[in-house]
PDB file of C-alpha atoms in Angstrom:
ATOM      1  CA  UNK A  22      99.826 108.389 142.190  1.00 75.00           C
ATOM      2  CA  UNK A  23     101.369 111.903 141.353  1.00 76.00           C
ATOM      3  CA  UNK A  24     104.929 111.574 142.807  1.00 80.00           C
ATOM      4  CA  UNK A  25     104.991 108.187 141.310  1.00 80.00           C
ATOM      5  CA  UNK A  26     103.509 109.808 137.741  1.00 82.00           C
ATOM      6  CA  UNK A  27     106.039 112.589 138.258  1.00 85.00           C
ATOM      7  CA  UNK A  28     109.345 110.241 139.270  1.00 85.00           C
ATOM      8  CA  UNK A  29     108.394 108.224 136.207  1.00 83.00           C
ATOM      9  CA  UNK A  30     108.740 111.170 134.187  1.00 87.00           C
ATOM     10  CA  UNK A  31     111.908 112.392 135.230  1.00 89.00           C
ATOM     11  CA  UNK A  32     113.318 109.234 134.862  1.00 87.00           C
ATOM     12  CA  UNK A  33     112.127 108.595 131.308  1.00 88.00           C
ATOM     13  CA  UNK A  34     113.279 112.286 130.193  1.00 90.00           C
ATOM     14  CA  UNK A  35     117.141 111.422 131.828  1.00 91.00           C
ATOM     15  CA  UNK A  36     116.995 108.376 130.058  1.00 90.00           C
ATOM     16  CA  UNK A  37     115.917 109.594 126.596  1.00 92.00           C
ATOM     17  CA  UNK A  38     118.082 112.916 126.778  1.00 93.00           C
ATOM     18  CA  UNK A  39     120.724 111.118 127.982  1.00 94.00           C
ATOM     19  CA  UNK A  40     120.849 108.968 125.003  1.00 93.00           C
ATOM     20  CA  UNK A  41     119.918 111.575 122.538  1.00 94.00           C
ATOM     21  CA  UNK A  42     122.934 113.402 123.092  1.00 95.00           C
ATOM     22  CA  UNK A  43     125.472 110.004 123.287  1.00 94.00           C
ATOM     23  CA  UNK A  44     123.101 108.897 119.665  1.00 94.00           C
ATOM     24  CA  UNK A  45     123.983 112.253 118.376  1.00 94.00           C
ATOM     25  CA  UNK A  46     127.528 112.272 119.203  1.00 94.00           C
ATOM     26  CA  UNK A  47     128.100 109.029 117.835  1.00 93.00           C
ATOM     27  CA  UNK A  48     125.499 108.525 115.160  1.00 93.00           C
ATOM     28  CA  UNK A  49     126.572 112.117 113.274  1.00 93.00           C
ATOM     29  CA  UNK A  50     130.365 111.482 112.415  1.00 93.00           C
ATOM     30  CA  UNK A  51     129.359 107.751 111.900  1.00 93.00           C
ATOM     31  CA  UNK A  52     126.342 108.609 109.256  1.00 92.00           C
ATOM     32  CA  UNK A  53     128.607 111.227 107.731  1.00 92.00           C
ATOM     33  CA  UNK A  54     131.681 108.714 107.410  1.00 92.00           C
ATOM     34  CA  UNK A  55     129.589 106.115 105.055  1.00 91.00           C
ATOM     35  CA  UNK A  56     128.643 109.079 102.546  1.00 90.00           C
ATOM     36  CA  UNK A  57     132.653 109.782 102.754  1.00 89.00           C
ATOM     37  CA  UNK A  58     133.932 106.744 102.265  1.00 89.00           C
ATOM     38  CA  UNK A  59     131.158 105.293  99.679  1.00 87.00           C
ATOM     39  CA  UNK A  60     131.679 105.134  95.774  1.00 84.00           C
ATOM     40  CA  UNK A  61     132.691 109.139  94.843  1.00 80.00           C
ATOM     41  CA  UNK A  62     133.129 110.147  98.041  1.00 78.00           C
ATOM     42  CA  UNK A  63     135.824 112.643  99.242  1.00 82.00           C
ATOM     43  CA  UNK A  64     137.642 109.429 101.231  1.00 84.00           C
ATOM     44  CA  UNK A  65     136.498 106.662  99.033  1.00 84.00           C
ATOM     45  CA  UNK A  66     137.146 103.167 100.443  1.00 86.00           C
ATOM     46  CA  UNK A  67     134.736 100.452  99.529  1.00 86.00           C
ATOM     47  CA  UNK A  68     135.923  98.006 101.555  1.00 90.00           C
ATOM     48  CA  UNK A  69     135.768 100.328 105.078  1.00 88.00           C
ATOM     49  CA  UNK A  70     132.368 101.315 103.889  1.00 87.00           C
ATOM     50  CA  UNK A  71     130.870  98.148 103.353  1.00 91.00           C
ATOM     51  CA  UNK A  72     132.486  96.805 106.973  1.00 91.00           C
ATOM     52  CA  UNK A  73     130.885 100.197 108.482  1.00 89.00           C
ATOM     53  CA  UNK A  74     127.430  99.814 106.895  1.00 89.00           C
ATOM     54  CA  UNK A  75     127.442  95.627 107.921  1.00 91.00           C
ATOM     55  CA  UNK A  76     127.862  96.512 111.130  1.00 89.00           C
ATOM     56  CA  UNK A  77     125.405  99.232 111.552  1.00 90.00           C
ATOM     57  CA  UNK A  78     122.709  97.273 109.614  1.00 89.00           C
ATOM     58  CA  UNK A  79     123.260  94.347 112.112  1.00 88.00           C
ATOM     59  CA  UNK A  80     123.003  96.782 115.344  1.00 86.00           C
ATOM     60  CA  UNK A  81     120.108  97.926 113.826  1.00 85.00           C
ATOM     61  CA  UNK A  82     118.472  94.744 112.779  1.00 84.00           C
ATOM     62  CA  UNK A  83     118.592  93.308 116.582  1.00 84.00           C
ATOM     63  CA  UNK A  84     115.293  93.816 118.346  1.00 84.00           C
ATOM     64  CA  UNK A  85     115.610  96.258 121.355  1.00 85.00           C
ATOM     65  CA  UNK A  86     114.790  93.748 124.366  1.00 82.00           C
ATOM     66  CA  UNK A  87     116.972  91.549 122.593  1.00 86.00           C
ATOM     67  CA  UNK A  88     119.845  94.096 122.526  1.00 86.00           C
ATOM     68  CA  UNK A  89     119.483  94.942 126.571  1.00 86.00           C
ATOM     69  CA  UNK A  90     120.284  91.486 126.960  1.00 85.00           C
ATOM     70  CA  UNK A  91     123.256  90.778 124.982  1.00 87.00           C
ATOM     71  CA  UNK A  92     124.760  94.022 126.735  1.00 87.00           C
ATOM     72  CA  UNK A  93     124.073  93.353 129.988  1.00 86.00           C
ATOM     73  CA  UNK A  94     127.684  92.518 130.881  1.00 87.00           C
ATOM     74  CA  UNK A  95     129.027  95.369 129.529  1.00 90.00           C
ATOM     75  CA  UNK A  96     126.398  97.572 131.168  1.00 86.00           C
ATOM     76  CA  UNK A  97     127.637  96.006 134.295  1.00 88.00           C
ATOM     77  CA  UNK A  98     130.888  97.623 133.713  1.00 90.00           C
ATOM     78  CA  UNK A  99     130.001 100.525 132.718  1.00 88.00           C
ATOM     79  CA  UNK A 100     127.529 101.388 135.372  1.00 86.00           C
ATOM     80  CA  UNK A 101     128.229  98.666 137.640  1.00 85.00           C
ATOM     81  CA  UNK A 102     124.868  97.476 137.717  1.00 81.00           C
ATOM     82  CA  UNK A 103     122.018  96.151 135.082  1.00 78.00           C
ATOM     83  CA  UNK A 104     119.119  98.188 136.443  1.00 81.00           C
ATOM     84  CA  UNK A 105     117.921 101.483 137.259  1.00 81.00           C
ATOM     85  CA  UNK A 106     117.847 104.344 134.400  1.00 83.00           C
ATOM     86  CA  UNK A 107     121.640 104.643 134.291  1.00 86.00           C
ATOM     87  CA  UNK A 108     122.202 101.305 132.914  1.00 86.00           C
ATOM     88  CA  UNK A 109     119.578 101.464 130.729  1.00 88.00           C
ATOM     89  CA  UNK A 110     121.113 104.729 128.557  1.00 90.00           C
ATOM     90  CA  UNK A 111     123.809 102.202 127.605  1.00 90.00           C
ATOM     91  CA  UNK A 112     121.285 100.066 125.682  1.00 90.00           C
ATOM     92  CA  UNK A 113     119.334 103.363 124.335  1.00 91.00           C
ATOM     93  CA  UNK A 114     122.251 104.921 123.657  1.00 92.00           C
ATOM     94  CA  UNK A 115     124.152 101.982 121.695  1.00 92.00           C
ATOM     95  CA  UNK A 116     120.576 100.691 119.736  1.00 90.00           C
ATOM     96  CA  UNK A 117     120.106 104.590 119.166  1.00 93.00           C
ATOM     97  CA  UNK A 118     123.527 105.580 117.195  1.00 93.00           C
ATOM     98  CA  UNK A 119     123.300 103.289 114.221  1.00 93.00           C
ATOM     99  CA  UNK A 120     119.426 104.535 114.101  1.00 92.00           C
ATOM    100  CA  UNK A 121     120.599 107.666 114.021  1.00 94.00           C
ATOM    101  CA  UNK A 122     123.801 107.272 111.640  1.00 93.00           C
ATOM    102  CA  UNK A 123     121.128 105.982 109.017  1.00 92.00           C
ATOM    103  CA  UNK A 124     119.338 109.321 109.075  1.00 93.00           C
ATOM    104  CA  UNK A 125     122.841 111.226 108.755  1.00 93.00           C
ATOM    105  CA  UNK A 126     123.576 109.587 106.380  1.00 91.00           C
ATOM    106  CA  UNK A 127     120.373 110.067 104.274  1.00 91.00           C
ATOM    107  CA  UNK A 128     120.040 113.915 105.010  1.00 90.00           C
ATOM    108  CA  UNK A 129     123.503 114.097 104.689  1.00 90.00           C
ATOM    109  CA  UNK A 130     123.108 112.628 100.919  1.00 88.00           C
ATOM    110  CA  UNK A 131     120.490 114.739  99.641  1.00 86.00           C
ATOM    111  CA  UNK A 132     123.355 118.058 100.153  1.00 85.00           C
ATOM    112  CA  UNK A 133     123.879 119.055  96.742  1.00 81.00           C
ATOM    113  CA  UNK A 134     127.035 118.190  94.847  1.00 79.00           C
ATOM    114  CA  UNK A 135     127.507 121.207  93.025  1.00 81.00           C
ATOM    115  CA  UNK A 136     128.302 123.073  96.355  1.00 82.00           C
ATOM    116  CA  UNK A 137     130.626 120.318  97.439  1.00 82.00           C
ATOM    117  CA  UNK A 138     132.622 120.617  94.034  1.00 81.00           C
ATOM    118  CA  UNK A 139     132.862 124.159  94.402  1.00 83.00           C
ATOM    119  CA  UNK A 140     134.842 123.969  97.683  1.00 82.00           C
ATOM    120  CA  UNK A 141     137.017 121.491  96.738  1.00 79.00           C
ATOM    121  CA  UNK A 142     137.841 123.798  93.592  1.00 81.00           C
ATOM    122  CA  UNK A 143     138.584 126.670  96.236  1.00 82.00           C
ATOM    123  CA  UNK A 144     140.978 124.739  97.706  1.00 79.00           C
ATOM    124  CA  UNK A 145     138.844 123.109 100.488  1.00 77.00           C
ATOM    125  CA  UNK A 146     139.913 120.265 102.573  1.00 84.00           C
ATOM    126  CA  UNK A 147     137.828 116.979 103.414  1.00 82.00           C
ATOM    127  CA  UNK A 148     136.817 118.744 107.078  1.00 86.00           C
ATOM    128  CA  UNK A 149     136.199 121.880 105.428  1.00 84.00           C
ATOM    129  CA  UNK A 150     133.819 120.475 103.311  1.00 87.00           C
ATOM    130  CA  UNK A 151     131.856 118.525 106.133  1.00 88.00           C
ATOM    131  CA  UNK A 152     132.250 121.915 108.047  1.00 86.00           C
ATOM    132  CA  UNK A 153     130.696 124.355 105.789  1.00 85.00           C
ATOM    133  CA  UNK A 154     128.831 122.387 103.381  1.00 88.00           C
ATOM    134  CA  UNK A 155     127.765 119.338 104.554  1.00 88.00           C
ATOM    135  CA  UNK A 156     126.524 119.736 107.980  1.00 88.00           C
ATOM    136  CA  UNK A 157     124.936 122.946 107.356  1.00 88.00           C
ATOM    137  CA  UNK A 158     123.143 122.411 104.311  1.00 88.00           C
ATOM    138  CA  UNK A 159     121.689 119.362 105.786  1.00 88.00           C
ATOM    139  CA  UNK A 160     120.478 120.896 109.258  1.00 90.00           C
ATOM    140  CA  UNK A 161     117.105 120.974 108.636  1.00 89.00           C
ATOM    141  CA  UNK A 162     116.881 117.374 107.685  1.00 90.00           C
ATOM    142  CA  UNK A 163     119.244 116.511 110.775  1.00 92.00           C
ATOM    143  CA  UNK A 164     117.111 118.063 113.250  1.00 93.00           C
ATOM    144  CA  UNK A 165     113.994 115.977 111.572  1.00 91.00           C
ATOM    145  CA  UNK A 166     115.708 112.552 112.203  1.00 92.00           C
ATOM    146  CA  UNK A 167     117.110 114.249 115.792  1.00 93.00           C
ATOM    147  CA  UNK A 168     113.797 113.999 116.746  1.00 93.00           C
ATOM    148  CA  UNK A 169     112.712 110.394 115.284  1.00 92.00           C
ATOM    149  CA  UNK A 170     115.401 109.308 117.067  1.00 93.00           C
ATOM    150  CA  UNK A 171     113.859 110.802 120.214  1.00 93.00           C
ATOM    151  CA  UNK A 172     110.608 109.492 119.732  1.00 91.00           C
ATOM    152  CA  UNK A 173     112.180 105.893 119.257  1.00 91.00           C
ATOM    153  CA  UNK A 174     114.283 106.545 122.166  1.00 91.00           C
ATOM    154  CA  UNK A 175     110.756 107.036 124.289  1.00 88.00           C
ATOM    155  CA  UNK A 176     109.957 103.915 122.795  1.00 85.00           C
ATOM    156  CA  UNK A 177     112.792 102.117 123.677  1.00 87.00           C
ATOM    157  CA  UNK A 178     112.537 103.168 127.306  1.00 85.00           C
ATOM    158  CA  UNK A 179     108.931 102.412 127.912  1.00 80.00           C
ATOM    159  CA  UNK A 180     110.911  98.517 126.799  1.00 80.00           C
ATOM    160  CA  UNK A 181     113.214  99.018 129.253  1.00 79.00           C
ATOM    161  CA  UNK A 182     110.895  99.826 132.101  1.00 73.00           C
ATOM    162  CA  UNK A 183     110.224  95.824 131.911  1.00 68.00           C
ATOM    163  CA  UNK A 184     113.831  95.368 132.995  1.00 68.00           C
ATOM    164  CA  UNK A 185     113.769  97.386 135.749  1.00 70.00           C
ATOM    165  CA  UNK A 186     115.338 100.118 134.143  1.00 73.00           C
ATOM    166  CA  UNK A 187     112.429 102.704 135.804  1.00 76.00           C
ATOM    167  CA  UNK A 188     110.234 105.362 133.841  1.00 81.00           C
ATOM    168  CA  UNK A 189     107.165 105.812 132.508  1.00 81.00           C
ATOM    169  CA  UNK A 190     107.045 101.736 130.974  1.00 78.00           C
ATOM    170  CA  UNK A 191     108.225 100.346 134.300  1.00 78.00           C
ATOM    171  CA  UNK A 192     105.052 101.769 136.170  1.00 82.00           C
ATOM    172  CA  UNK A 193     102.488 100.985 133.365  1.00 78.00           C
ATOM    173  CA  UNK A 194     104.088  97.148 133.610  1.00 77.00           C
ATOM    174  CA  UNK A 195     104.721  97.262 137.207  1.00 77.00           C
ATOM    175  CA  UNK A 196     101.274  99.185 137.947  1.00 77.00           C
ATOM    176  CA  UNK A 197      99.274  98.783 135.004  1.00 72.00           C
ATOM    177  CA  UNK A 198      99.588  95.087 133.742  1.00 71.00           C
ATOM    178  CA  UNK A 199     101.111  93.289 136.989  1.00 73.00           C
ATOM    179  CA  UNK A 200      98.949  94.719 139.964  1.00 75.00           C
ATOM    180  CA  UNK A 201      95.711  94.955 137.348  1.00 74.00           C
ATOM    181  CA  UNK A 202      95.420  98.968 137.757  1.00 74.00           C
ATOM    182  CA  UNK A 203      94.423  99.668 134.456  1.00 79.00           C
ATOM    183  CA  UNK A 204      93.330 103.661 135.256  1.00 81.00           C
ATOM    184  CA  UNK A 205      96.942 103.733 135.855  1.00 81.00           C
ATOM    185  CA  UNK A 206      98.687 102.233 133.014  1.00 81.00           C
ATOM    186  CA  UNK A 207      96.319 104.543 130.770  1.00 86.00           C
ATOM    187  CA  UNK A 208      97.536 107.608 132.663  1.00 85.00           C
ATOM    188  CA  UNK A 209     101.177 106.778 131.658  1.00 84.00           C
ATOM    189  CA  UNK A 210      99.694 105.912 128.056  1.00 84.00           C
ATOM    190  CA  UNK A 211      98.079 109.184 127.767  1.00 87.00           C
ATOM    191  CA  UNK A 212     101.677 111.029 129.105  1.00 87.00           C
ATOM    192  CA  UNK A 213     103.936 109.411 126.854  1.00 86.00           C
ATOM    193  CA  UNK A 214     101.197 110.668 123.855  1.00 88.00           C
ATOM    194  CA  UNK A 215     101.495 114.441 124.592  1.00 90.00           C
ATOM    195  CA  UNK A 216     104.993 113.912 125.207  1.00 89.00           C
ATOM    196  CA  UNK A 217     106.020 112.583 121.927  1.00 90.00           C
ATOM    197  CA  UNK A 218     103.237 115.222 120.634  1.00 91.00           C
ATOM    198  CA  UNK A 219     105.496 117.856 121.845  1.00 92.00           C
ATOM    199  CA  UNK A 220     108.568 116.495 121.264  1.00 92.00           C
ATOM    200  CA  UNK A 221     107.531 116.222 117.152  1.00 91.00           C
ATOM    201  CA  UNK A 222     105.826 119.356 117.512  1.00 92.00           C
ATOM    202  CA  UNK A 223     108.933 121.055 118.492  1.00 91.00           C
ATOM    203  CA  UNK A 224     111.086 119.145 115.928  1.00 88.00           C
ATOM    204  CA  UNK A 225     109.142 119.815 113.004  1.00 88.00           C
ATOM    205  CA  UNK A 226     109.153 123.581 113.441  1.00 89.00           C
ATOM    206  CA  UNK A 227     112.761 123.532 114.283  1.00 88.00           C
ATOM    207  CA  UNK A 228     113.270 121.927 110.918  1.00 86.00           C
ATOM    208  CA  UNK A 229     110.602 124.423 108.850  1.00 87.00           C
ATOM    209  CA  UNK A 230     112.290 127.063 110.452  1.00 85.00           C
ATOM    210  CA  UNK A 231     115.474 126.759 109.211  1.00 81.00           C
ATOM    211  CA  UNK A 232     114.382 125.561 105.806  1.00 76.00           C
ATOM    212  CA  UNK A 233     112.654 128.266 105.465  1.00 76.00           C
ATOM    213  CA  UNK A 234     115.695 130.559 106.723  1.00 72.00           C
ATOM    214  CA  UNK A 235     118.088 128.748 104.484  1.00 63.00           C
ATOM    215  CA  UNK A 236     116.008 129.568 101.177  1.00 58.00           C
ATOM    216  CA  UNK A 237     115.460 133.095 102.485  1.00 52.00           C
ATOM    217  CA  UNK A 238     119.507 133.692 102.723  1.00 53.00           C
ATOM    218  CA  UNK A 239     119.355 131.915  99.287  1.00 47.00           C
ATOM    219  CA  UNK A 240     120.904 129.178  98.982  1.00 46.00           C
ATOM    220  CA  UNK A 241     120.619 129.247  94.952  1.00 44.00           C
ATOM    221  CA  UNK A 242     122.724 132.403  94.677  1.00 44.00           C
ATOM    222  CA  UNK A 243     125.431 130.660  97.388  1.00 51.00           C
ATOM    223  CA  UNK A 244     125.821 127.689  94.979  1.00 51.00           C
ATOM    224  CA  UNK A 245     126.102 130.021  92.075  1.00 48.00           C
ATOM    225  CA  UNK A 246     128.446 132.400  93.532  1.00 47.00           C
ATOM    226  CA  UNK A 247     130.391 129.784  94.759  1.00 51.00           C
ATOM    227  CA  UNK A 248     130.458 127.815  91.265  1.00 50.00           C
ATOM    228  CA  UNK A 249     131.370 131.759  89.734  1.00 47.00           C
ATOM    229  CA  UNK A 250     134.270 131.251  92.259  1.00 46.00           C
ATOM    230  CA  UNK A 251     135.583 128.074  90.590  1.00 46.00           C
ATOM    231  CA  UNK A 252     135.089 129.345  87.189  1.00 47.00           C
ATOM    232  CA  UNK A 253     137.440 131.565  88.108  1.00 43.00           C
ATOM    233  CA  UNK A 254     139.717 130.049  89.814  1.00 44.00           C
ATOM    234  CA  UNK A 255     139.718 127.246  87.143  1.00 44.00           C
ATOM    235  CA  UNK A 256     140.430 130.616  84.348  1.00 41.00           C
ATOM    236  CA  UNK A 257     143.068 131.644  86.639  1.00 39.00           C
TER     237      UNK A 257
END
């Protein structure tokens, strides 16, 4: 039972971190593109926004085991195959970035305005202002739906273990439900509890931790030294 237990989990952490980071990659410029492009933003277009936010509702309306199955074609050509954990980070991955772009785009939202203002008034470019306001100012709160995301990702995979895609869910199906070894499938029940434990554990003091540095560097004098800066710049 322990080098089964123990292949499970490997293949259920390469699954999950695998998809984290393609979620990330994709679900961060995406999130931060439909605060952009919205009504006030610094590239205002309604239409590209509303196209942008259709399609990430829809890929985020359709049910996970649903999902798998729509892409298993393309996971075929990706991976060349429909099973084993490789194909299934195309599923996680793709059902994970408009998950993810949601979050962005709420963290993202709650930066405040004021600071934005001021570095356009400085002379600040769109990327400038995604640079070193948006993105940093919103860290905290990006690191807090970084790890939702990874706790839906172990979700997801435990799904995808009924696919064949290996990992914690494919023994507790395989094992637990199909061969009536109930001791086992709690075992992998128990596992996937201390590891999302740890994983929110983590998260959340990630996120405290650099809330709590951000109001220690003081991020009410930044905004009013930078809005000083614009007064004067504006005088000027």
């Amino acid at each position: 039972m322990q080098p089964l237990l123990s292949q499970a989990c490997w293949d259920t952490l390469y699954m999950v971190g695998w998809s984290t980071l393609i979620a990330v990659a994709g679900g961060l410029p995406l999130g931060i593109l439909l605060v952009l492009t919205d009504r006030g933003g610094l590239l205002q277009n309604v239409v590209a926004n509303k196209v942008v936010g259709q399609i990430v509702n829809v890929a985020r309306s359709m049910p996970f085991i649903i999902l798998m199955v729509a892409l298993m074609g393309f996971t075929r050509w990706v991976t060349g195959s429909t099973i084993g954990r490789d194909a299934a980070i195309v599923p996680l991955a793709i059902g994970a970035i408009p998950f993810f772009a949601r979050l962005v785009e709420t963290s993202v939202r709650e930066v405040d305005s004021g600071l934005v203002e001021a570095v356009q008034a400085m002379g600040g470019n769109t990327w400038t202002v995604v640079r070193k306001v948006l993105v940093p100012e919103s860290l905290p709160s990006l690191i807090a739906g970084t790890t939702t995301t990874i706790v839906a990702l172990i979700g997801y995979s435990a799904m995808a273990g009924t696919v064949g895609a290996g990992g914690l869910g494919d023994i507790a199906i395989r094992y637990g439900y199909q061969r009536f070894e109930t001791e086992l499938m709690w075992i992998t029940v128990a596992i996937l509890a201390v590891v999302i434990s740890l994983i929110q554990f983590a998260g959340d003091y990630a996120a405290r931790s650099l809330h709590r540095r951000g109001g220690q560097s003081g991020a009410a004098p930044k905004l009013r030294l930078l809005k000083a800066s614009t007064a004067t710049t504006k005088t000027v």
